[in-house]
Coordinates of C-alpha atoms in Angstrom, one line a residue:
X1 CA 204.9 83.3 196.6
X2 CA 202.9 81.4 194.0
X3 CA 204.4 83.6 191.1
X4 CA 207.8 82.8 192.3
X5 CA 207.1 79.1 192.5
X6 CA 206.2 79.2 189.0
X7 CA 208.8 81.3 187.7
X8 CA 211.4 78.9 189.6
X9 CA 209.7 75.7 188.1
X10 CA 210.0 77.3 184.6
X11 CA 213.7 78.1 185.1
X12 CA 214.4 74.4 186.4
X13 CA 212.5 73.1 183.5
X14 CA 214.4 75.4 181.1
X15 CA 217.8 74.3 182.4
X16 CA 217.2 70.5 181.9
X17 CA 219.6 69.1 179.1
X18 CA 218.0 67.3 176.1
X19 CA 218.0 63.5 176.5
X20 CA 217.7 63.3 172.7
X21 CA 220.2 64.6 170.3
X22 CA 218.0 64.5 167.1
X23 CA 218.8 67.7 165.1
X24 CA 215.9 69.9 164.0
X25 CA 216.2 72.2 160.9
X26 CA 214.2 75.4 160.3
X27 CA 213.7 76.7 156.7
X28 CA 211.9 80.0 155.7
X29 CA 209.3 79.4 153.1
X30 CA 208.2 81.9 150.7
X31 CA 204.5 82.0 149.7
X32 CA 203.0 83.2 146.4
X33 CA 200.3 85.9 146.3
X34 CA 197.6 83.7 147.7
X35 CA 199.3 84.0 151.1
X36 CA 196.2 85.9 152.5
X37 CA 194.5 82.5 152.7
X38 CA 196.9 81.2 155.5
X39 CA 195.4 82.5 158.7
X40 CA 195.5 81.1 162.3
X41 CA 193.2 78.0 162.7
X42 CA 194.0 76.0 159.6
X43 CA 194.7 72.4 159.3
X44 CA 196.9 70.3 157.0
X45 CA 195.9 66.8 155.7
X46 CA 198.2 64.3 154.1
X47 CA 196.8 61.7 151.7
X48 CA 199.5 59.4 150.4
X49 CA 202.3 61.8 150.7
X50 CA 200.3 64.9 149.4
X51 CA 199.6 67.6 151.7
X52 CA 196.5 69.5 151.5
X53 CA 195.5 72.7 153.2
X54 CA 192.0 73.1 154.8
X55 CA 190.2 76.2 156.6
X56 CA 191.5 79.4 155.4
X57 CA 190.1 82.8 156.5
X58 CA 187.5 84.0 154.2
X59 CA 185.7 82.5 151.2
X60 CA 187.8 81.7 148.2
X61 CA 184.9 82.3 145.9
X62 CA 185.4 81.4 142.3
X63 CA 188.7 79.7 142.9
X64 CA 187.8 76.9 145.4
X65 CA 184.4 77.0 147.1
X66 CA 185.3 74.4 149.6
X67 CA 188.4 75.9 151.0
X68 CA 190.8 72.9 150.3
X69 CA 194.0 73.4 148.4
X70 CA 197.1 71.3 147.5
X71 CA 199.9 72.4 149.7
X72 CA 202.5 72.4 146.9
X73 CA 206.0 73.1 148.4
X74 CA 209.0 73.1 146.0
X75 CA 212.4 74.5 146.8
X76 CA 210.9 76.2 150.0
X77 CA 208.3 78.1 147.9
X78 CA 204.6 77.5 148.4
X79 CA 201.9 77.5 146.1
X80 CA 198.0 76.7 147.0
X81 CA 196.3 75.1 144.3
X82 CA 192.4 74.5 144.5
X83 CA 191.4 70.9 144.9
X84 CA 188.7 69.0 143.2
X85 CA 185.6 67.4 144.7
X86 CA 183.3 64.7 143.1
X87 CA 179.8 65.6 142.0
X88 CA 178.4 63.5 144.8
X89 CA 180.3 65.4 147.6
X90 CA 178.5 67.3 150.1
X91 CA 179.2 71.0 150.7
X92 CA 182.4 71.4 153.0
X93 CA 182.7 74.9 154.4
X94 CA 186.3 76.1 155.2
X95 CA 186.3 75.3 159.0
X96 CA 189.0 76.9 161.5
X97 CA 190.2 75.1 164.8
X98 CA 188.3 71.9 164.2
X99 CA 189.5 68.5 165.4
X100 CA 190.9 66.3 162.6
X101 CA 192.3 62.8 162.6
X102 CA 193.0 60.2 159.8
X103 CA 190.9 57.2 160.0
X104 CA 191.2 53.5 158.7
X105 CA 188.5 51.0 159.1
X106 CA 190.9 48.8 160.5
X107 CA 194.5 48.6 161.4
X108 CA 195.2 46.4 158.4
X109 CA 193.5 48.5 156.0
X110 CA 195.7 50.8 153.7
X111 CA 193.3 53.1 152.5
X112 CA 192.5 55.9 154.9
X113 CA 190.3 59.0 155.2
X114 CA 190.0 62.1 157.4
X115 CA 187.4 62.8 160.1
X116 CA 186.5 66.5 160.6
X117 CA 184.4 67.8 163.5
X118 CA 183.4 71.0 164.7
X119 CA 185.4 74.2 164.1
X120 CA 184.3 77.8 163.4
X121 CA 182.3 78.5 160.2
X122 CA 183.1 81.8 158.1
X123 CA 180.3 83.4 159.8
X124 CA 181.9 82.8 163.2
X125 CA 179.4 80.4 164.1
X126 CA 180.6 76.9 165.3
X127 CA 179.8 73.6 163.6
X128 CA 178.5 70.5 165.2
X129 CA 178.8 68.3 162.2
X130 CA 181.1 65.5 161.2
X131 CA 182.4 65.3 157.7
X132 CA 184.3 62.2 156.2
X133 CA 187.0 63.1 153.5
X134 CA 188.4 60.4 151.4
X135 CA 190.2 60.2 147.8
X136 CA 187.5 59.3 145.1
X137 CA 190.3 58.9 142.5
X138 CA 193.8 60.0 141.9
X139 CA 195.6 60.3 138.5
X140 CA 199.0 61.8 137.8
X141 CA 198.9 63.4 141.2
X142 CA 195.7 65.0 140.6
X143 CA 193.3 64.1 143.4
X144 CA 189.6 64.1 143.3
X145 CA 187.9 64.0 147.0
X146 CA 184.8 62.9 148.1
X147 CA 183.2 64.3 151.2
X148 CA 180.2 63.2 153.1
X149 CA 178.4 64.4 156.0
X150 CA 177.8 61.9 158.8
X151 CA 174.6 62.4 160.8
X152 CA 175.0 61.5 164.6
X153 CA 172.1 60.2 166.9
X154 CA 172.3 59.7 170.7
X155 CA 174.6 62.0 172.7
X156 CA 175.5 64.3 170.2
X157 CA 178.3 66.6 171.1
X158 CA 177.8 70.2 171.0
X159 CA 179.2 72.5 168.4
X160 CA 182.8 73.4 169.6
X161 CA 186.4 74.4 168.6
X162 CA 189.8 73.7 170.0
X163 CA 189.0 70.1 170.8
X164 CA 190.4 66.7 169.6
X165 CA 189.1 63.6 167.9
X166 CA 191.1 60.5 167.6
X167 CA 190.4 56.8 166.5
X168 CA 191.0 53.8 168.6
X169 CA 191.2 50.1 167.6
X170 CA 190.2 47.3 169.9
X171 CA 189.1 43.8 169.2
X172 CA 189.0 44.3 165.6
X173 CA 186.5 47.2 165.8
X174 CA 187.2 51.1 165.7
X175 CA 185.5 54.1 167.4
X176 CA 186.2 57.8 167.4
X177 CA 186.8 59.5 170.8
X178 CA 186.1 63.2 171.0
X179 CA 187.1 65.2 174.1
X180 CA 187.3 68.8 175.1
X181 CA 187.0 72.4 173.4
X182 CA 185.2 75.5 173.7
X183 CA 181.6 76.5 172.7
X184 CA 179.7 79.5 172.8
X185 CA 177.4 80.3 175.5
X186 CA 173.7 79.3 175.2
X187 CA 171.7 81.7 172.8
X188 CA 169.6 82.8 175.7
X189 CA 172.6 84.2 177.7
X190 CA 174.3 85.8 174.7
X191 CA 173.9 89.5 174.5
X192 CA 174.7 91.8 171.5
X193 CA 177.9 93.0 173.5
X194 CA 179.0 89.7 174.5
X195 CA 177.9 87.7 171.3
X196 CA 181.3 85.9 170.9
X197 CA 181.6 84.9 174.6
X198 CA 182.9 81.2 174.8
X199 CA 183.0 78.7 177.8
X200 CA 184.8 75.4 178.2
X201 CA 182.9 72.3 177.1
X202 CA 181.9 69.8 179.8
X203 CA 184.8 67.3 180.4
X204 CA 182.9 64.5 178.9
X205 CA 184.3 61.7 176.5
X206 CA 182.3 61.0 173.6
X207 CA 182.6 57.8 171.7
X208 CA 181.4 58.1 168.1
X209 CA 180.6 55.0 165.8
X210 CA 181.4 56.3 162.3
X211 CA 179.8 53.3 160.6
X212 CA 176.3 53.6 162.4
X213 CA 176.4 57.3 163.4
X214 CA 176.0 56.6 167.0
X215 CA 177.4 58.8 169.8
X216 CA 177.6 58.0 173.6
X217 CA 179.1 60.4 176.3
X218 CA 181.0 59.1 179.4
X219 CA 181.5 60.9 182.6
X220 CA 184.9 60.0 184.1
X221 CA 185.8 61.1 187.5
X222 CA 189.3 61.8 186.8
X223 CA 188.4 64.5 184.4
X224 CA 187.3 67.4 186.4
X225 CA 188.0 70.5 183.9
X226 CA 187.0 71.2 180.3
X227 CA 190.2 71.6 178.5
X228 CA 190.8 73.2 174.9
X229 CA 193.9 73.2 172.8
X230 CA 195.4 70.4 174.3
X231 CA 197.6 67.4 172.7
X232 CA 196.1 64.0 172.1
X233 CA 198.2 61.0 170.8
X234 CA 196.3 57.8 169.8
X235 CA 197.8 54.2 169.8
X236 CA 195.6 51.0 169.4
X237 CA 193.1 51.2 172.1
X238 CA 194.7 54.0 173.9
X239 CA 194.8 57.8 174.1
X240 CA 196.9 60.2 175.8
X241 CA 196.0 63.6 176.6
X242 CA 198.5 66.2 177.4
X243 CA 198.1 69.7 178.8
X244 CA 195.4 72.0 177.7
X245 CA 193.8 75.2 178.8
X246 CA 191.1 75.7 181.1
X247 CA 189.4 78.9 180.2
X248 CA 187.3 78.8 183.5
X249 CA 190.4 78.9 185.7
X250 CA 192.8 80.4 183.2
X251 CA 195.4 77.7 183.9
X252 CA 197.4 75.4 181.7
X253 CA 197.8 72.4 184.1
X254 CA 200.6 69.8 183.8
X255 CA 198.1 67.1 182.8
X256 CA 198.8 63.6 181.4
X257 CA 195.8 61.4 181.1
X258 CA 195.5 57.9 179.6
X259 CA 192.0 56.7 178.3
X260 CA 191.8 53.2 177.5
X261 CA 188.6 52.1 175.3
X262 CA 187.7 48.5 175.2
X263 CA 185.2 47.4 172.6
X264 CA 183.7 44.1 173.3
X265 CA 180.6 42.7 171.8
X266 CA 178.3 44.4 174.1
X267 CA 178.8 48.0 175.5
X268 CA 182.3 49.6 175.4
X269 CA 184.4 50.1 178.5
X270 CA 186.1 53.3 179.0
X271 CA 188.5 54.1 181.9
X272 CA 190.9 56.9 182.7
X273 CA 194.2 57.0 184.5
X274 CA 196.1 60.0 185.7
X275 CA 199.8 59.7 185.1
X276 CA 202.8 61.8 186.4
X277 CA 205.2 63.6 184.1
X278 CA 202.7 65.7 182.2
X279 CA 203.6 69.2 180.8
X280 CA 202.1 72.4 181.0
X281 CA 201.3 73.6 177.6
X282 CA 198.5 74.6 175.2
X283 CA 198.3 75.1 171.5
X284 CA 201.2 72.7 170.8
X285 CA 201.7 71.2 167.5
X286 CA 202.0 67.5 167.3
X287 CA 203.9 65.5 164.6
X288 CA 204.8 61.7 164.2
X289 CA 208.3 60.8 163.3
X290 CA 207.7 57.0 163.4
X291 CA 205.4 54.4 164.5
X292 CA 206.0 55.0 168.2
X293 CA 207.5 58.4 168.4
X294 CA 206.1 61.8 168.3
X295 CA 207.5 65.4 168.6
X296 CA 205.4 68.2 170.4
X297 CA 206.5 71.8 169.1
X298 CA 205.5 75.2 170.1
X299 CA 202.6 76.0 172.2
X300 CA 202.1 78.4 175.2
X301 CA 203.1 78.1 178.7
X302 CA 201.4 81.2 179.9
X303 CA 199.1 83.7 178.2
X304 CA 201.1 85.4 175.4
X305 CA 204.2 83.7 176.2
X306 CA 205.4 80.9 173.8
X307 CA 206.9 77.8 174.8
X308 CA 210.2 77.4 173.0
X309 CA 210.8 73.9 174.3
X310 CA 210.4 70.9 172.1
X311 CA 209.6 67.4 173.5
X312 CA 209.8 64.1 172.2
X313 CA 207.2 61.4 173.2
X314 CA 208.0 57.7 173.0
X315 CA 205.0 55.2 173.4
X316 CA 205.3 51.6 174.4
X317 CA 202.7 49.0 174.9
X318 CA 201.5 50.6 178.3
X319 CA 204.0 53.3 178.7
X320 CA 204.8 56.8 177.5
X321 CA 208.0 58.7 178.0
X322 CA 208.3 62.5 177.5
X323 CA 211.6 64.1 177.2
X324 CA 212.9 67.3 176.1
X325 CA 215.0 67.3 172.7
X326 CA 217.5 69.8 171.3
X327 CA 215.5 72.7 169.9
X328 CA 216.2 74.5 166.5
X329 CA 218.1 77.6 166.1
X330 CA 214.9 79.7 166.3
X331 CA 215.2 83.0 164.2
X332 CA 215.0 86.4 166.2
X333 CA 211.7 87.0 164.6
X334 CA 210.1 83.7 166.0
X335 CA 211.7 84.4 169.5
X336 CA 210.3 87.9 169.7
X337 CA 206.9 87.2 168.2
X338 CA 204.0 87.0 170.8
X339 CA 202.0 84.4 168.9
X340 CA 202.6 81.5 166.5
X341 CA 200.4 78.9 164.8
X342 CA 200.7 76.1 162.4
X343 CA 200.1 72.3 161.7
X344 CA 201.7 69.1 161.0
X345 CA 202.5 68.2 157.4
X346 CA 203.3 64.6 158.5
X347 CA 206.6 62.6 158.6
X348 CA 208.1 64.9 161.2
X349 CA 207.6 68.0 159.4
X350 CA 205.6 71.3 160.9
X351 CA 204.4 74.3 159.0
X352 CA 204.8 77.2 161.2
X353 CA 203.6 80.9 161.1
X354 CA 204.3 84.2 162.8
X355 CA 203.1 87.8 162.4
X356 CA 204.7 89.9 160.1
X357 CA 206.6 93.3 161.2
X358 CA 203.6 96.0 161.1
X359 CA 206.3 98.6 161.4
X360 CA 207.4 98.2 157.7
X361 CA 204.9 99.6 155.0
X362 CA 205.3 96.6 152.6
X363 CA 205.5 93.8 155.3
X364 CA 203.8 90.6 155.0
X365 CA 200.9 89.7 157.2
X366 CA 202.6 86.5 158.3
X367 CA 206.0 84.9 157.7
X368 CA 206.2 81.0 157.5
X369 CA 208.7 78.3 158.1
X370 CA 209.0 74.6 157.8
X371 CA 210.4 72.9 160.9
X372 CA 212.0 69.3 160.2
X373 CA 212.0 67.3 163.4
X374 CA 213.2 64.0 161.9
X375 CA 216.7 63.2 161.1
X376 CA 215.8 61.7 157.6
X377 CA 215.2 64.1 154.9
X378 CA 211.6 64.6 154.1
X379 CA 210.7 63.1 150.7
X380 CA 207.9 64.7 148.5
X381 CA 205.9 61.1 149.2
X382 CA 205.6 62.0 152.9
X383 CA 204.3 59.4 155.2
X384 CA 200.9 59.3 156.8
X385 CA 200.5 60.7 160.3
X386 CA 198.2 59.4 162.9
X387 CA 196.9 62.7 164.2
X388 CA 196.6 66.0 162.4
X389 CA 194.8 68.0 165.0
X390 CA 195.5 71.6 164.3
X391 CA 196.6 73.1 167.8
X392 CA 197.0 76.6 167.9
X393 CA 195.4 79.1 170.6
X394 CA 192.3 80.8 169.5
X395 CA 193.6 84.4 168.5
X396 CA 190.2 85.7 169.1
X397 CA 190.9 85.5 172.9
X398 CA 194.4 87.5 172.9
X399 CA 194.7 89.0 169.5
X400 CA 192.6 91.1 167.1
X401 CA 191.8 88.7 164.4
X402 CA 188.2 88.6 163.3
X403 CA 186.2 86.6 161.0
X404 CA 185.4 89.0 158.1
X405 CA 184.4 87.5 154.7
X406 CA 182.1 87.7 152.0
X407 CA 180.2 84.4 151.3
X408 CA 179.6 82.9 147.9
X409 CA 179.9 79.2 147.6
X410 CA 177.4 78.5 144.7
X411 CA 180.2 78.1 142.0
X412 CA 182.1 75.1 141.1
X413 CA 185.7 74.5 141.9
X414 CA 188.3 75.0 139.2
X415 CA 190.2 71.9 138.6
X416 CA 194.0 72.4 137.9
X417 CA 195.7 71.4 134.8
X418 CA 199.0 70.2 136.3
X419 CA 200.8 73.3 135.4
X420 CA 203.2 74.7 138.0
X421 CA 202.2 78.1 137.1
X422 CA 198.4 77.6 137.8
X423 CA 197.2 80.0 140.4
X424 CA 193.3 81.1 140.1
X425 CA 193.1 82.8 143.6
X426 CA 192.9 86.6 143.5
X427 CA 193.1 88.4 146.7
X428 CA 190.7 91.0 145.4
X429 CA 187.8 88.4 145.5
X430 CA 187.8 89.0 149.2
X431 CA 186.8 92.4 149.0
X432 CA 186.0 94.4 152.4
X433 CA 187.3 92.3 155.4
X434 CA 185.8 94.6 157.9
X435 CA 182.5 92.9 158.3
X436 CA 180.9 89.5 159.0
X437 CA 177.3 88.1 158.8
X438 CA 175.1 85.6 160.0
X439 CA 173.3 82.7 158.3
X440 CA 169.6 82.9 159.8
X441 CA 166.5 83.5 158.2
X442 CA 165.1 86.1 160.9
X443 CA 161.6 86.8 159.6
X444 CA 159.2 86.1 156.8
X445 CA 160.4 88.8 154.8
X446 CA 164.2 88.4 155.7
X447 CA 166.0 89.4 152.3
X448 CA 169.5 88.1 153.4
X449 CA 170.5 85.5 150.9
X450 CA 172.9 83.1 152.4
X451 CA 174.6 82.3 149.1
X452 CA 175.2 85.9 148.1
X453 CA 175.4 87.6 151.6
X454 CA 176.8 91.2 151.4
X455 CA 178.0 93.0 154.5
X456 CA 175.7 95.9 155.5
X457 CA 176.8 97.4 158.8
X458 CA 180.2 98.5 159.8
X459 CA 179.4 97.5 163.4
X460 CA 179.6 93.9 162.3
X461 CA 183.3 93.7 162.9
X462 CA 183.0 93.4 166.6
X463 CA 179.2 93.1 167.2
X464 CA 176.6 91.4 165.1
X465 CA 174.2 93.5 163.3
X466 CA 171.3 91.8 164.9
X467 CA 169.1 92.5 167.8
X468 CA 167.3 90.1 170.2
X469 CA 163.5 90.3 170.0
X470 CA 162.2 89.8 173.5
X471 CA 158.8 88.3 172.3
X472 CA 158.2 84.9 173.9
X473 CA 161.3 83.0 174.4
X474 CA 163.3 85.4 172.2
X475 CA 165.0 85.2 169.0
X476 CA 167.6 87.2 167.1
X477 CA 166.7 89.1 163.9
X478 CA 168.8 90.9 161.3
X479 CA 168.8 94.8 162.1
X480 CA 168.7 95.6 158.4
X481 CA 165.6 93.3 158.0
X482 CA 164.0 95.4 160.8
X483 CA 164.8 98.6 159.0
X484 CA 167.0 99.6 161.8
X485 CA 169.7 102.4 161.0
X486 CA 173.1 101.6 162.0
X487 CA 172.9 104.5 164.6
X488 CA 169.9 102.8 166.1
X489 CA 171.4 99.7 166.3
X490 CA 174.6 101.1 168.3
X491 CA 171.8 102.8 170.7
X492 CA 170.2 99.6 171.3
X493 CA 173.4 97.9 172.0
X494 CA 174.4 100.3 174.7
X495 CA 171.3 99.7 176.8
X496 CA 169.8 96.7 178.6
X497 CA 166.0 97.5 177.8
X498 CA 163.9 95.0 176.1
X499 CA 163.1 95.7 172.4
X500 CA 161.1 93.9 169.8
X501 CA 161.2 93.2 166.0
X502 CA 158.9 94.6 163.4
X503 CA 156.7 91.5 163.5
X504 CA 156.2 91.9 167.3
X505 CA 156.3 95.7 167.6
X506 CA 152.4 95.7 168.4
X507 CA 153.0 93.5 171.4
X508 CA 155.7 95.9 172.7
X509 CA 153.4 98.9 172.1
X510 CA 150.6 97.1 174.1
X511 CA 152.9 96.4 176.8
X512 CA 154.1 100.1 177.2
X513 CA 152.8 102.4 179.6
X514 CA 151.9 105.7 178.1
X515 CA 154.1 108.5 179.2
X516 CA 152.6 111.1 181.8
X517 CA 152.5 114.5 180.3
X518 CA 153.5 117.6 182.2
X519 CA 150.6 119.6 183.8
X520 CA 149.5 122.7 182.3
X521 CA 150.7 125.8 184.1
X522 CA 147.7 128.0 185.0
X523 CA 148.2 131.5 186.0
X524 CA 147.1 132.4 189.6
X525 CA 143.7 133.8 190.0
X526 CA 144.9 136.9 192.0
X527 CA 144.7 140.4 191.0
X528 CA 145.2 140.2 187.4
X529 CA 146.6 143.5 186.5
X530 CA 149.8 144.7 185.0
X531 CA 152.3 145.7 187.5
X532 CA 153.1 149.2 187.9
X533 CA 150.4 150.5 185.6
X534 CA 148.0 151.5 188.2
X535 CA 145.1 150.4 186.2
X536 CA 142.6 147.9 187.9
X537 CA 141.0 145.3 185.3
X538 CA 137.2 145.8 185.2
X539 CA 134.9 142.8 185.9
X540 CA 134.1 142.3 182.4
X541 CA 138.0 142.0 181.5
X542 CA 138.5 139.7 184.4
X543 CA 135.6 137.4 183.2
X544 CA 137.1 137.2 179.8
X545 CA 140.5 136.2 181.0
X546 CA 139.1 133.5 183.4
X547 CA 137.3 132.0 180.3
X548 CA 140.4 132.2 178.2
X549 CA 142.6 130.3 180.6
X550 CA 140.1 127.9 181.9

């Protein structure tokens, strides 16, 4: 009955007539031979009309150690040109599924920067760091970035991905608001077989002061479930949270929350209101068409079933209105694909990707489209958009995408000369994409260099080539540093017994109980004579045989 109700609800929702007649156009985009950089989980950032790509799968190595590229689209052809960072910038890893948003020190400020929090690192770990990206200088469309890492104190949010971060403005002050996401299970609960198991983060609201680096968590009774891959829209002192996926319950509730933040001279005040009229969707892409209007594109309504409906969101001073809008003419490839992903380019434009046709030998890994949600033509100097949160379902939950890269980030980024034919990326640099590694120093003799890590075991595609030493509170160590053969590693992973690294192997031996050997088989002390021979042993021979066996 519940399945029938959900089906009827979906049919009724699909039959609603669009209340807005804005036309949406869909155009296919061709990509140069650096297409392998674009994988699910990337983000797009818009600086003064120029779009930049961030968070590709794999390390770009010599071409761009930071993983930030100029997203140059001309005549529906895309080129990725490596960006340049100032010498005083910190290292920025290519994070996937982070929370990003644009940030201005005040509503009147014209200069803006981007906040990046969390996300997956290339070694498949989760980041808990906050980075601030800004433009150091710009000359003839050549942009040099400055990236700084912000240390937090107080209630520091745990490492996560698939969450949102927004900026609210109240009483002349600004504050970051972080919510939702997924995180790995605690290290003490992670096993070799379930190394990548994730769980919902607690439904806490975090306020982050970017100026002083203070973080404070708030527990609101209206927020009961940890949600990931939701949609968040910020306006002045208010944030609206729509949809999302609860991993614990495996549901996508039709949520609509309004979170209001007041920033007086004293402590901030945070309150939440549950509003009607929400939508059930996860992994949707949000793009802004004007100051008070947004468009929600794509997403999923249930597992592996895309949501083909687009919604327009209109914000007032204290109101929000969500209605359907006329969808574009989706191509057959988009309609039949099981997954899609993308990010907003700003000014009502969305960059979409779908898997290629694996049946064809020369098929591309992904096909890409540019969806224009605004009636006006998108100029090359695109407007700045408020929220650039990449919202795409984690393919690790439903599709066989893996993190599999070779790490090298000690080289300098190559600046581009302004030549349209400039392209330094070489797919051969990515080498074997069947393994992955982990940045830890596991023992005093650990020989894994985090700057030039090279894959060692083929088992690292699905399982980390590590073992959990049971000494004390336990710790993870590299199997290769412990001189474990891959066959031994697989054998250990299949069992549930405790085992120890080389540093603590003596402790393990002391705890082991020696195996009991089988008792010796003594011959019976009966008439020891050969059967059928008829010859009886003499007393001297009997005495000799007794001494021999005793």
